[in-house]
Tab-separated table of C-alpha atoms and ligand atoms in Angstrom:
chain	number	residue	atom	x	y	z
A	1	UNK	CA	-63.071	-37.113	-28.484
A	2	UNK	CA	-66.656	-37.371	-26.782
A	3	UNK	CA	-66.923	-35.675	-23.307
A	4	UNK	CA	-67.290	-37.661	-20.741
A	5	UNK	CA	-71.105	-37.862	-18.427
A	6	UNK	CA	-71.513	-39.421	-15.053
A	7	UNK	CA	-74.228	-39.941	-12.778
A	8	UNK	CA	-75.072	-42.118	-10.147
A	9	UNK	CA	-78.122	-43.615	-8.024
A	10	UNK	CA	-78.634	-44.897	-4.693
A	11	UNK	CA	-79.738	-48.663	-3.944
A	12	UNK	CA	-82.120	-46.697	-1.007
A	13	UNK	CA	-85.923	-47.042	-1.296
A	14	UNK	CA	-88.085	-47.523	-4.076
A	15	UNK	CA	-86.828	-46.123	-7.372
A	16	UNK	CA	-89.534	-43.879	-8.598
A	17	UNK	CA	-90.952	-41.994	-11.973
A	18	UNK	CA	-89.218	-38.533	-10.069
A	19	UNK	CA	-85.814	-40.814	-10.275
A	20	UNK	CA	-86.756	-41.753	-14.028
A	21	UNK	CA	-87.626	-38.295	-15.180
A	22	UNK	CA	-85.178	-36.040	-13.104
A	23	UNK	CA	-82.194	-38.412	-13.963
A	24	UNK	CA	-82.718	-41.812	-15.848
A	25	UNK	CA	-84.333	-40.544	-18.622
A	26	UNK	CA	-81.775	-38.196	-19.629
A	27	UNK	CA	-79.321	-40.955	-19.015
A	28	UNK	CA	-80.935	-42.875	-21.484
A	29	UNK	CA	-80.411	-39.959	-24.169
A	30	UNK	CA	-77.596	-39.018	-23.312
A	31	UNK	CA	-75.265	-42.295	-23.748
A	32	UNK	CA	-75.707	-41.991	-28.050
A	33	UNK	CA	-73.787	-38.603	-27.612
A	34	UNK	CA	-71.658	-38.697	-24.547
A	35	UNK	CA	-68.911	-41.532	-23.522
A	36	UNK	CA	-71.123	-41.992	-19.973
A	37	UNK	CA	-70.704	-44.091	-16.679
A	38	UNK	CA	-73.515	-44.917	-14.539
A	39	UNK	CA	-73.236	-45.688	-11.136
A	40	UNK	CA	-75.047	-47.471	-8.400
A	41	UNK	CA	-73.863	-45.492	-5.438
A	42	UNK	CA	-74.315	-47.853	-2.565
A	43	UNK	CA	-71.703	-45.667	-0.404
A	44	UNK	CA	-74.012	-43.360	-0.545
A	45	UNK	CA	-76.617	-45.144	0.907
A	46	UNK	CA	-74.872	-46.332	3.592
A	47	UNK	CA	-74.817	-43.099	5.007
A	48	UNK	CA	-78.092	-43.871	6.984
A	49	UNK	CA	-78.080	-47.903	8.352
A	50	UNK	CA	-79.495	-50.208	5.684
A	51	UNK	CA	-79.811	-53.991	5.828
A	52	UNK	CA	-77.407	-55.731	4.443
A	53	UNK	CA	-79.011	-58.457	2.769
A	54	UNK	CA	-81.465	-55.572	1.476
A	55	UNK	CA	-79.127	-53.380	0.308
A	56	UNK	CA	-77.344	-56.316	-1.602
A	57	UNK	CA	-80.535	-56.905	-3.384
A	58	UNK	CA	-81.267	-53.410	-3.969
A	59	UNK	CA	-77.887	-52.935	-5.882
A	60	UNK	CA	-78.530	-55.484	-8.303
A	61	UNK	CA	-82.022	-54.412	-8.853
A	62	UNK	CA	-80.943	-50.475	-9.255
A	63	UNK	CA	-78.227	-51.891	-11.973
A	64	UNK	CA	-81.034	-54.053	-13.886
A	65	UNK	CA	-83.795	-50.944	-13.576
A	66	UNK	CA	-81.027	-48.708	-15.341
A	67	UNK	CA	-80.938	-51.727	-18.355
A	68	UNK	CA	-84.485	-51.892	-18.148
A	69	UNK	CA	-85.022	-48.367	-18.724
A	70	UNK	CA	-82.968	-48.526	-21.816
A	71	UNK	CA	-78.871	-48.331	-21.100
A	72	UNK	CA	-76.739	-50.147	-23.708
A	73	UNK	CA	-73.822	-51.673	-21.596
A	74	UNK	CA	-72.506	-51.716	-24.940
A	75	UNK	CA	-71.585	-48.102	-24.910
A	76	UNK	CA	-72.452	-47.218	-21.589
A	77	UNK	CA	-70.051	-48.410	-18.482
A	78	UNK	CA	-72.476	-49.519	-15.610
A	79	UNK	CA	-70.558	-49.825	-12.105
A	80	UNK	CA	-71.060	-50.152	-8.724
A	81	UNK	CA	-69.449	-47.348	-6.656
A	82	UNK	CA	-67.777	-49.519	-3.773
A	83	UNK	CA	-66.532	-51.966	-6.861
A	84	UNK	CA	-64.070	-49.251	-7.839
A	85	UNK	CA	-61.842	-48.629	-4.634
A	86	UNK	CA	-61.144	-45.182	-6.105
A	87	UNK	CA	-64.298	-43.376	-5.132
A	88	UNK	CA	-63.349	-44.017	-1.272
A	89	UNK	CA	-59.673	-43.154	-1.760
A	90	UNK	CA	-60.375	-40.081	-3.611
A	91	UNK	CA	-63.327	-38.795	-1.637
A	92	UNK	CA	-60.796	-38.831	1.332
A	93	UNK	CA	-58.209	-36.405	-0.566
A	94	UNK	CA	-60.730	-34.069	-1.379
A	95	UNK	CA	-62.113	-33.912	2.334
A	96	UNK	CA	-59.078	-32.581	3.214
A	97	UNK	CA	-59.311	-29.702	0.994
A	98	UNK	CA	-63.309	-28.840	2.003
A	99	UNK	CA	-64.110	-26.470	4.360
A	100	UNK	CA	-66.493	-28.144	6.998
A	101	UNK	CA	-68.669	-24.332	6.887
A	102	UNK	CA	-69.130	-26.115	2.748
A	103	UNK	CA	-71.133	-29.247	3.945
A	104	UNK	CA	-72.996	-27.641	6.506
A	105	UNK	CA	-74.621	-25.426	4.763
A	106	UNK	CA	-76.278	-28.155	2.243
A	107	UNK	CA	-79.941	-28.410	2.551
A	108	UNK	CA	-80.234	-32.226	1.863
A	109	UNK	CA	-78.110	-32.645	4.955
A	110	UNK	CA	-80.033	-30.452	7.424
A	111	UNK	CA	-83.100	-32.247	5.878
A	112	UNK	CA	-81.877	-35.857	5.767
A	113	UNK	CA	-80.469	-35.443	9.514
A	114	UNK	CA	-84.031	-34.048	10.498
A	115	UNK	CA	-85.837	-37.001	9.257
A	116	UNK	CA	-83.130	-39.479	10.524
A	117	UNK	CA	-83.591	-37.673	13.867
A	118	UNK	CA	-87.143	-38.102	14.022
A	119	UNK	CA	-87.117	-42.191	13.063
A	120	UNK	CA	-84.528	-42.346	15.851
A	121	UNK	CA	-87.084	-40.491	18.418
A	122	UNK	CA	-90.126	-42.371	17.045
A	123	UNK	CA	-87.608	-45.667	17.084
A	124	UNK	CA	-86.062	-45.179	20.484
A	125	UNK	CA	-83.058	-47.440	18.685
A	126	UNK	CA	-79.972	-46.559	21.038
A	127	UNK	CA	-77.564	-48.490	18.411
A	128	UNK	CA	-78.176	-45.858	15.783
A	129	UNK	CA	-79.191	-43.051	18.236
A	130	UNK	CA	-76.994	-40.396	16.184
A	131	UNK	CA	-76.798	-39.092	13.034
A	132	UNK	CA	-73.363	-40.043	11.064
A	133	UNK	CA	-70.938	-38.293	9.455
A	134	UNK	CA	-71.442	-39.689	6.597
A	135	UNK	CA	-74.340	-37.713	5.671
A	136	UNK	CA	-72.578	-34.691	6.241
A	137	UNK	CA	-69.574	-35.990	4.155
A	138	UNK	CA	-71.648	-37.301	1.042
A	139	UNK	CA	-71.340	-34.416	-0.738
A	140	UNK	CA	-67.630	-34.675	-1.064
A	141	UNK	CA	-68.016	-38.026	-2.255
A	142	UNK	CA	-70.563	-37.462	-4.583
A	143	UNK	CA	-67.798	-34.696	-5.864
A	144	UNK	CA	-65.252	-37.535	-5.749
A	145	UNK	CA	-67.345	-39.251	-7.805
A	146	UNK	CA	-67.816	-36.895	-10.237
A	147	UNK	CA	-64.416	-35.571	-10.448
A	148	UNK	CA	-62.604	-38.927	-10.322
A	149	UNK	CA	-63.990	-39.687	-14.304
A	150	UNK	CA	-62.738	-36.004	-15.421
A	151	UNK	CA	-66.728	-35.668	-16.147
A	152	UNK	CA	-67.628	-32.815	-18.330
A	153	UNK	CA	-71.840	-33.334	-17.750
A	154	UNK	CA	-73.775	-34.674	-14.722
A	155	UNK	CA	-77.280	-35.254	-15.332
A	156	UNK	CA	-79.638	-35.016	-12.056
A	157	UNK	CA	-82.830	-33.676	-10.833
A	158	UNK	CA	-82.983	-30.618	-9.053
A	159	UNK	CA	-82.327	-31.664	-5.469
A	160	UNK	CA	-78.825	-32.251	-6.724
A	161	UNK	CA	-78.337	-28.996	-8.097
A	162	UNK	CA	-76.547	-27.658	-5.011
A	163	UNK	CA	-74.306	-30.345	-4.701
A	164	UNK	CA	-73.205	-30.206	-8.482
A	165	UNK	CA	-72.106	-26.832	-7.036
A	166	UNK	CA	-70.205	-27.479	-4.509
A	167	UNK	CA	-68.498	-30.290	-6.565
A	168	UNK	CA	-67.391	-27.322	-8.847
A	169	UNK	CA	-66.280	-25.529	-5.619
A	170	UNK	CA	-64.114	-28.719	-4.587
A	171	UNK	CA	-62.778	-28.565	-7.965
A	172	UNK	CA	-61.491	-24.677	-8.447
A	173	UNK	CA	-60.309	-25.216	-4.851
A	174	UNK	CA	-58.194	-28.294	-5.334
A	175	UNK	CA	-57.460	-26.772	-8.687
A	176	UNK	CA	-56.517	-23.742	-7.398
A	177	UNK	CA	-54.758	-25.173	-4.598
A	178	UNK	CA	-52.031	-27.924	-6.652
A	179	UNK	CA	-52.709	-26.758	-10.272
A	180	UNK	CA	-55.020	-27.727	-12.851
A	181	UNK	CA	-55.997	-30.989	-12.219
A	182	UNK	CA	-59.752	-31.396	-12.359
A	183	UNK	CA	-62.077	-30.899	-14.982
A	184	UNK	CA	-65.223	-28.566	-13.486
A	185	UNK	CA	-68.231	-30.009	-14.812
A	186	UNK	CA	-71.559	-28.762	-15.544
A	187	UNK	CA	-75.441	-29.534	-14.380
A	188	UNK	CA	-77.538	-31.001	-16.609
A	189	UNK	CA	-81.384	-30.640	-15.614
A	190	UNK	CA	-84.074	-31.983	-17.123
A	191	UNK	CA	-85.882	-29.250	-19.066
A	192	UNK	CA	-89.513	-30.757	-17.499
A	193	UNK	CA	-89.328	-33.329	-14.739
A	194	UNK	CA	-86.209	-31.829	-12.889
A	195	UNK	CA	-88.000	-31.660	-9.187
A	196	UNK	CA	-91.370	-34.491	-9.240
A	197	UNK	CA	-93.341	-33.837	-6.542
A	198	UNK	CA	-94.750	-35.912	-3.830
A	199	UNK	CA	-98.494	-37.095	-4.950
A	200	UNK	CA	-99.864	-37.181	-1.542
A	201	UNK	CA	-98.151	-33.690	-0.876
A	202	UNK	CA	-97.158	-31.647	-3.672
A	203	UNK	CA	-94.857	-29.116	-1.267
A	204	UNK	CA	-92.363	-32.331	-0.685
A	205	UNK	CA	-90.671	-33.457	-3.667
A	206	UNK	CA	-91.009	-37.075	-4.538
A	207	UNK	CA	-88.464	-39.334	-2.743
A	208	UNK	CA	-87.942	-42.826	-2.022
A	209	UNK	CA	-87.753	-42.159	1.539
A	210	UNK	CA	-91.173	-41.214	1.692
A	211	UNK	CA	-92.729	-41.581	4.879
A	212	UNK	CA	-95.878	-42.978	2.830
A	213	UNK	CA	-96.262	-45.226	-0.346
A	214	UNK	CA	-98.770	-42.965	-1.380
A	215	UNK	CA	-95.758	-40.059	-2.577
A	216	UNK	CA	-94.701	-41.597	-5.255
A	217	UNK	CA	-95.206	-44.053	-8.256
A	218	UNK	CA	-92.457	-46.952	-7.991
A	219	UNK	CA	-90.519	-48.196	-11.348
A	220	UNK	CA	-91.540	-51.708	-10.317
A	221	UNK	CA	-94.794	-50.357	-8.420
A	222	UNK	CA	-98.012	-52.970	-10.206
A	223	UNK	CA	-100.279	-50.937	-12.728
A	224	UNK	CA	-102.974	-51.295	-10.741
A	225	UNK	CA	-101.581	-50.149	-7.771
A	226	UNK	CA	-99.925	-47.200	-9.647
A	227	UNK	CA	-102.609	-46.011	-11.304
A	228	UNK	CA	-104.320	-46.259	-7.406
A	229	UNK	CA	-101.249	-43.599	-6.216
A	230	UNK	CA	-102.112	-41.293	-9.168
A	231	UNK	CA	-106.358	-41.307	-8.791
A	232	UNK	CA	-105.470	-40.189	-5.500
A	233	UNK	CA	-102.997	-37.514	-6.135
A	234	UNK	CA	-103.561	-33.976	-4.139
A	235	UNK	CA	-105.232	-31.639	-6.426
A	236	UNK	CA	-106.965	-28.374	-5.359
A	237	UNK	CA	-110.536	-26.885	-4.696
A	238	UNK	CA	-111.328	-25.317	-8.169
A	239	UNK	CA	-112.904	-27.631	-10.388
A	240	UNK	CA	-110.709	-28.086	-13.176
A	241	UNK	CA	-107.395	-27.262	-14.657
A	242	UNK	CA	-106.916	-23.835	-15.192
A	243	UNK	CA	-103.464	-22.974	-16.697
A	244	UNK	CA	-103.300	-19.246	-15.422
A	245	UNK	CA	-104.079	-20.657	-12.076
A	246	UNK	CA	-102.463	-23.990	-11.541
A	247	UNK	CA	-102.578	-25.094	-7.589
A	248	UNK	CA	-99.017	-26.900	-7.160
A	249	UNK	CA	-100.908	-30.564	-7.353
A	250	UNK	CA	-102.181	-29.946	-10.878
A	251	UNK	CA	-99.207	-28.480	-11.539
A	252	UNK	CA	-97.046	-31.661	-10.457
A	253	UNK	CA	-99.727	-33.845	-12.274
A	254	UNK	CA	-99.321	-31.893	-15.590
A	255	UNK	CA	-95.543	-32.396	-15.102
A	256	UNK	CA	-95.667	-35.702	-14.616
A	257	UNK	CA	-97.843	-36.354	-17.386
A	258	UNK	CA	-95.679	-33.679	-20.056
A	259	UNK	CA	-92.324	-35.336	-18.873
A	260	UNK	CA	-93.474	-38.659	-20.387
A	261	UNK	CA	-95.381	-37.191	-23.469
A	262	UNK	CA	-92.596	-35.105	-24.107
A	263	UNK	CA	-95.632	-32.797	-25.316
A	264	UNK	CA	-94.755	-29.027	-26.444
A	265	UNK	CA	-96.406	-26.788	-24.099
A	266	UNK	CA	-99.522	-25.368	-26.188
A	267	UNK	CA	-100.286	-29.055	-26.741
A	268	UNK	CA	-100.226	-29.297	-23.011
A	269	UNK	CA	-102.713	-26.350	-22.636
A	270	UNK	CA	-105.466	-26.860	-25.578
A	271	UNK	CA	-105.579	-30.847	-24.411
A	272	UNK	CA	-105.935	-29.928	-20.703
A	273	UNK	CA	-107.378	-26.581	-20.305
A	274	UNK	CA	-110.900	-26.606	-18.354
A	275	UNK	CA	-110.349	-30.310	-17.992
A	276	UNK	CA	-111.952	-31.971	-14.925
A	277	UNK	CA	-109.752	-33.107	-12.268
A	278	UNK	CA	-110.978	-36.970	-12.227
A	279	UNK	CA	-110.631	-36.849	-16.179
A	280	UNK	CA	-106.435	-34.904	-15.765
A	281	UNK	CA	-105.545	-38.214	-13.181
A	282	UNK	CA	-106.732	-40.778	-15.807
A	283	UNK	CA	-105.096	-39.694	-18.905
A	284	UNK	CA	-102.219	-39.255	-16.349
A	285	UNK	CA	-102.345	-43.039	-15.064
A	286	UNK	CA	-102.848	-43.803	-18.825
A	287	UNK	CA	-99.783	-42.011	-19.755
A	288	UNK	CA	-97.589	-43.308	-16.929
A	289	UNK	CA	-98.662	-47.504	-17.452
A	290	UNK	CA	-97.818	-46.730	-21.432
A	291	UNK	CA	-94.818	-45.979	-19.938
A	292	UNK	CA	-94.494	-48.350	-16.821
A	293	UNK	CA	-95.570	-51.642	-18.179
A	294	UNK	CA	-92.796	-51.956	-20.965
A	295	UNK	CA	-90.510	-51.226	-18.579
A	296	UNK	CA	-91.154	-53.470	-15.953
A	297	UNK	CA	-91.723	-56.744	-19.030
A	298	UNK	CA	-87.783	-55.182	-19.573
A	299	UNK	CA	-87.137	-55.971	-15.949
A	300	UNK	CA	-88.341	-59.136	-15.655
A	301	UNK	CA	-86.451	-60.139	-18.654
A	302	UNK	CA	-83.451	-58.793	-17.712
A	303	UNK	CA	-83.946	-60.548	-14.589
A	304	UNK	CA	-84.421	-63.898	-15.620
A	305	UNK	CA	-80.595	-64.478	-16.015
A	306	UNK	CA	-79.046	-63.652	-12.258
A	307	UNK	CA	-75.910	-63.843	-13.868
A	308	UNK	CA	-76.379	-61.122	-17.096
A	309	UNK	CA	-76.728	-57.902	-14.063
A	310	UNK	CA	-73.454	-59.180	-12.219
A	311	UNK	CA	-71.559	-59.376	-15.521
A	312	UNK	CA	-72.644	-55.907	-16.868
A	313	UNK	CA	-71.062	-54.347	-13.563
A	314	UNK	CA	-68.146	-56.405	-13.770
A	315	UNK	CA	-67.151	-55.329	-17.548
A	316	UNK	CA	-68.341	-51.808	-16.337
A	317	UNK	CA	-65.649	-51.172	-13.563
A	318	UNK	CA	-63.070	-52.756	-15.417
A	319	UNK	CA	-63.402	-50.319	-18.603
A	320	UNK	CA	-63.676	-47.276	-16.079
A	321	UNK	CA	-60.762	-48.222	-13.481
A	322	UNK	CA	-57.691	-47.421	-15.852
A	323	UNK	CA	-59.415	-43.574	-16.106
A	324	UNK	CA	-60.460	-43.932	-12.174
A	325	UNK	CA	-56.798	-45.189	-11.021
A	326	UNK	CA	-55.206	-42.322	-13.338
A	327	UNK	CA	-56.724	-39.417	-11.618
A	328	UNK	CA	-56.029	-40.939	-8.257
A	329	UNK	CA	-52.418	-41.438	-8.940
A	330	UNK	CA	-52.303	-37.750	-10.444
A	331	UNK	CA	-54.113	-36.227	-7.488
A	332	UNK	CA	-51.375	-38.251	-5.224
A	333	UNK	CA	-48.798	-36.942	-7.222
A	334	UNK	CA	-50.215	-32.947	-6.975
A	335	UNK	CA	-50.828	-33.665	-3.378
A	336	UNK	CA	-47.118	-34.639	-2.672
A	337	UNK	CA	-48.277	-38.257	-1.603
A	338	UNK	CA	-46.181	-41.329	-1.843
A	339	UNK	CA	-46.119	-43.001	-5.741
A	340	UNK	CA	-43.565	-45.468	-6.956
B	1	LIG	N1	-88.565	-35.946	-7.016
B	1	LIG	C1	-87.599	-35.953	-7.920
B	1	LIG	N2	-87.802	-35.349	-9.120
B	1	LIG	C2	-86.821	-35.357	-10.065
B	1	LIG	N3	-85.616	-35.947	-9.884
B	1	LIG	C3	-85.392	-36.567	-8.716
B	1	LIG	N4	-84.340	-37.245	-8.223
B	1	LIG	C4	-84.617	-37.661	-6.981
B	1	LIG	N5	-85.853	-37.277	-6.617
B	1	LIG	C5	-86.362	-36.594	-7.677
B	1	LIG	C6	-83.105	-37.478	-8.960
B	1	LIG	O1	-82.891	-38.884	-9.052
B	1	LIG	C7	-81.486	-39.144	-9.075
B	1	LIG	C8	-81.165	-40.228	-8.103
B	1	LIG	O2	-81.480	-39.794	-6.798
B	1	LIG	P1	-80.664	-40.356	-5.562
B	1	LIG	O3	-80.705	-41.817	-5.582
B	1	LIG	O4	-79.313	-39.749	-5.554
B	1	LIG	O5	-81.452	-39.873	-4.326
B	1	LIG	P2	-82.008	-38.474	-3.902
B	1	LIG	O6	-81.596	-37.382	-4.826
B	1	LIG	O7	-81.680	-38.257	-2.474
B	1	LIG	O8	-83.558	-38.693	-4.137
B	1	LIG	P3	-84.642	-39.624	-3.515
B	1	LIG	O9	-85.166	-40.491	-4.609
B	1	LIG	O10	-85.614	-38.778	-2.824
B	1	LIG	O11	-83.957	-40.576	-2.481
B	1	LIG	P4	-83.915	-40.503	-0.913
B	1	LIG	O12	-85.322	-40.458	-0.417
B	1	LIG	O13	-83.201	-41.793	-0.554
B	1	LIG	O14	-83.155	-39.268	-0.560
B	1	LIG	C9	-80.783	-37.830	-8.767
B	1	LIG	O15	-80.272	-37.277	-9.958
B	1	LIG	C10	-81.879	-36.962	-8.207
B	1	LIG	O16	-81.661	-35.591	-8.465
């Protein structure tokens, strides 16, 4: 029997190349090999306000950039996170069994409640004028996710790595608590491409909640305006690329530009070595729009039928809720909970 792979995105933002080559791309490799489900997560996104009608939209367009960039719904599930009640009811169980000391401790929540802190100040919105607990729970149910398909392999980009950890913690725990129950499943990272840095500040990894446009290269971001981003990337004050001196900028650019190629490292270095900085961020661009502008003629077929998205998701959650509803009612059953 193939082990199982899960991973999930969030309808937040702008999905960018950081997104494609920290997670998507391995997706995409993975599903020949692996029996995989790919989620949109939009209860994770929910953990700071979004618009409804925006995040709505985003969900479907998160679902059709996964197709674009090369899923086969054929023998990959594709779901929605809230479309499979089991995520929620699990994520609760396993609260109960994490200490609170676990979640505070996770650097994307101190971070993400900094920045959400700071667009409440600069805001001076007294609706939202606190930070929620979701974002300290999201964690868990990212673990809930995880552990709810029995997943042997989770493919992310670095930022996740510490909550893949802590998912393994929830699972010894709980496993350790009521008896075997969960599998504990492993990280996956990219071997190039794991952490994409911001363009317009290489110490910030790329993200979609960028403050500026400028950090990163959107999936659906036009060529021209892409290849704009990259020309003005950071670089440093030496001339050109040295490899045994590589300012973090270069560095990020070279990444960028090897995570596409898939070039072996001395290729890397003879091509690029003493190469002027203007000349590195065009064969760059170059490399990323080879990449980019299939993709997005993908999209806009995909997205020519409304109708094809919605029915991918639909098939998807109903081939992954027998395995989803399974664990659930074992979990109830470990936990002492009611079960007919
Ligand atoms: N800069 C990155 N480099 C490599 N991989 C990255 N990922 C995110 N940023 C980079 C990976 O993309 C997958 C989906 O990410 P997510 O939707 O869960 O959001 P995130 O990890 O919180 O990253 P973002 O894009 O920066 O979103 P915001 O700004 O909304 O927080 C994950 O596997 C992630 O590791």
């Amino acid at each position: 029997m193939k082990q199982r792979v899960f991973s999930g995105v969030q309808p937040s933002g702008h999905l960018h190349i950081g997104n494609y080559l920290g997670a998507i791309k391995n997706f995409v490799k993975l599903q020949h090999d692996y029996e995989c489900i790919f989620c949109v997560v939009d209860l994770h996104a929910i953990t700071v306000y979004q618009d409804p009608a925006e995040l709505k939209a985003k969900i479907l367009e998160i679902a059709a950039l996964f197709l674009a960039a090369g899923i086969d719904p054929k023998i990959a599930s594709l779901i929605v996170q809230s479309d499979v009640a089991a995520h929620a009811e699990l994520a609760w169980m396993l609260t109960c069994v994490t200490p609170i000391g676990w979640l505070q401790r996770m650097t994307q929540f101190k971070a993400k409640a900094a920045q959400w802190r700071d667009k409440i100040d600069t805001e001076q919105d007294d609706q939202l004028a606190s930070v929620g607990d979701g974002l300290l729970q999201y964690p868990v149910l990212m673990a809930a996710d995880i552990l709810l398909y029995q997943a042997h392999i989770v493919p992310v980009g670095d930022d996740q790595a510490q909550h893949l950890e802590l998912t393994r913690d929830i699972a010894q725990r709980f496993n350790s608590l009521y008896g075997d129950t969960f599998v504990v499943p492993a990280t996956k990272l990219p071997s190039v491409g794991a952490r994409v840095m911001g363009l317009d500040d290489p110490a910030k990894k790329m993200s979609k909640s960028a403050q500026s446009a400028n950090s990163y290269v959107g999936l659906l971001d036009p060529p021209a305006t892409a290849k704009k981003k990259i020309m003005r990337a950071v670089t440093d004050t030496q001339p050109a690329v040295d490899f045994d001196n590589l300012g973090p900028g270069v560095q990020n650019l070279l990444g960028i530009f090897q995570a596409f190629s898939e070039w072996p490292d001395d290729r890397m270095r003879n091509h690029f070595h003493g190469k002027r900085y203007g000349d590195l961020k065009k064969e760059v661009a170059e490399m990323v729009l080879s990449h980019l502008e299939p993709f997005q003629e993908r999209y806009r077929q995909i997205t020519a039928d409304p109708s094809y998205v919605a029915g991918v998701l639909r098939s998807g959650a109903e081939r992954v809720s027998p395995i989803a509803n399974d664990t659930v009612r074992t979990v109830k059953q470990r936990m002492g909970l009611y079960t007919e």
